């Protein structure tokens, strides 16, 4: 990742934006502190998280709920629903 000062972005914005358009990510600093990150437009937030391994795509298609393990509970379904509904 490249880091450039704000002044360079101001003076050479077309060249820098072309680099970003071509896939480069650039940090912009102001007084030595990173204040912005320029990223290519094709990378959506979800795509970036997916590429970083921080999320995974949802499983598509029907779910067979019968294959899920049953869970025993001391609380009845009615009591659970009453608790969820609260004071409605």
Short mmCIF file of C-alpha atoms in Angstrom, two decimals:
data_model
loop_
_atom_site.label_atom_id
_atom_site.label_comp_id
_atom_site.label_asym_id
_atom_site.label_seq_id
_atom_site.Cartn_x
_atom_site.Cartn_y
_atom_site.Cartn_z
CA UNK A 1 0.00 0.00 0.00
CA UNK A 2 1.28 3.44 -0.94
CA UNK A 3 1.13 6.49 1.34
CA UNK A 4 1.06 10.02 -0.04
CA UNK A 5 0.68 13.46 1.57
CA UNK A 6 -2.49 15.48 1.03
CA UNK A 7 -0.54 18.06 -0.98
CA UNK A 8 0.51 15.42 -3.52
CA UNK A 9 -3.11 14.31 -3.89
CA UNK A 10 -4.16 17.92 -4.48
CA UNK A 11 -1.39 18.58 -7.02
CA UNK A 12 -1.55 15.27 -8.92
CA UNK A 13 -5.10 14.11 -8.33
CA UNK A 14 -5.73 12.82 -11.86
CA UNK A 15 -2.60 10.63 -11.85
CA UNK A 16 -3.33 9.32 -8.36
CA UNK A 17 -6.97 8.58 -9.13
CA UNK A 18 -5.87 6.71 -12.25
CA UNK A 19 -3.60 4.54 -10.07
CA UNK A 20 -6.51 3.83 -7.73
CA UNK A 21 -8.76 3.03 -10.69
CA UNK A 22 -6.15 0.49 -11.81
CA UNK A 23 -6.39 -1.35 -8.50
CA UNK A 24 -3.92 0.37 -6.19
CA UNK A 25 -4.94 1.32 -2.63
CA UNK A 26 -3.45 4.60 -1.39
CA UNK A 27 -3.38 6.10 2.11
CA UNK A 28 -3.50 9.90 2.26
CA UNK A 29 -1.79 11.68 5.15
CA UNK A 30 -2.29 15.10 6.64
CA UNK A 31 0.53 16.30 8.91
CA UNK A 32 1.93 12.75 8.93
CA UNK A 33 -1.33 11.14 10.10
CA UNK A 34 -3.39 8.90 7.81
CA UNK A 35 -6.67 10.70 7.19
CA UNK A 36 -8.10 8.82 4.22
CA UNK A 37 -7.72 5.62 2.24
CA UNK A 38 -8.45 5.59 -1.48
CA UNK A 39 -9.62 2.20 -2.71
CA UNK A 40 -10.64 0.94 -6.16
CA UNK A 41 -14.37 1.33 -6.83
CA UNK A 42 -14.83 -2.33 -7.80
CA UNK A 43 -14.17 -3.52 -4.27
CA UNK A 44 -17.40 -3.27 -2.29
CA UNK A 45 -17.16 -3.44 1.50
CA UNK A 46 -18.48 -7.02 1.38
CA UNK A 47 -15.95 -8.02 -1.32
CA UNK A 48 -13.11 -6.60 0.79
CA UNK A 49 -14.27 -8.53 3.88
CA UNK A 50 -14.69 -11.67 1.76
CA UNK A 51 -11.17 -11.38 0.33
CA UNK A 52 -9.78 -10.77 3.83
CA UNK A 53 -11.51 -13.92 5.08
CA UNK A 54 -13.58 -11.99 7.63
CA UNK A 55 -16.95 -13.08 6.20
CA UNK A 56 -18.20 -15.96 4.10
CA UNK A 57 -21.06 -16.05 1.62
CA UNK A 58 -24.42 -17.34 2.72
CA UNK A 59 -25.33 -20.91 1.87
CA UNK A 60 -27.82 -20.82 -0.95
CA UNK A 61 -30.64 -23.22 -1.59
CA UNK A 62 -33.19 -24.85 0.67
CA UNK A 63 -32.28 -25.78 4.23
CA UNK A 64 -33.29 -29.19 5.55
CA UNK A 65 -34.36 -28.31 9.08
CA UNK A 66 -34.98 -31.99 9.82
CA UNK A 67 -31.22 -32.54 9.75
CA UNK A 68 -30.66 -30.09 12.61
CA UNK A 69 -30.15 -31.73 16.01
CA UNK A 70 -33.05 -31.51 18.44
CA UNK A 71 -32.45 -29.58 21.63
CA UNK A 72 -34.18 -30.53 24.86
CA UNK A 73 -35.49 -27.70 27.01
CA UNK A 74 -37.14 -27.59 30.41
CA UNK A 75 -39.14 -24.57 29.26
CA UNK A 76 -42.25 -25.12 27.14
CA UNK A 77 -42.67 -23.48 23.76
CA UNK A 78 -45.60 -21.47 25.12
CA UNK A 79 -43.47 -20.07 27.95
CA UNK A 80 -40.72 -19.11 25.52
CA UNK A 81 -43.21 -17.34 23.25
CA UNK A 82 -44.81 -15.52 26.21
CA UNK A 83 -41.35 -14.35 27.28
CA UNK A 84 -40.51 -13.15 23.76
CA UNK A 85 -43.82 -11.31 23.38
CA UNK A 86 -43.40 -9.53 26.69
CA UNK A 87 -46.07 -6.92 27.42
CA UNK A 88 -47.62 -6.73 23.96
#
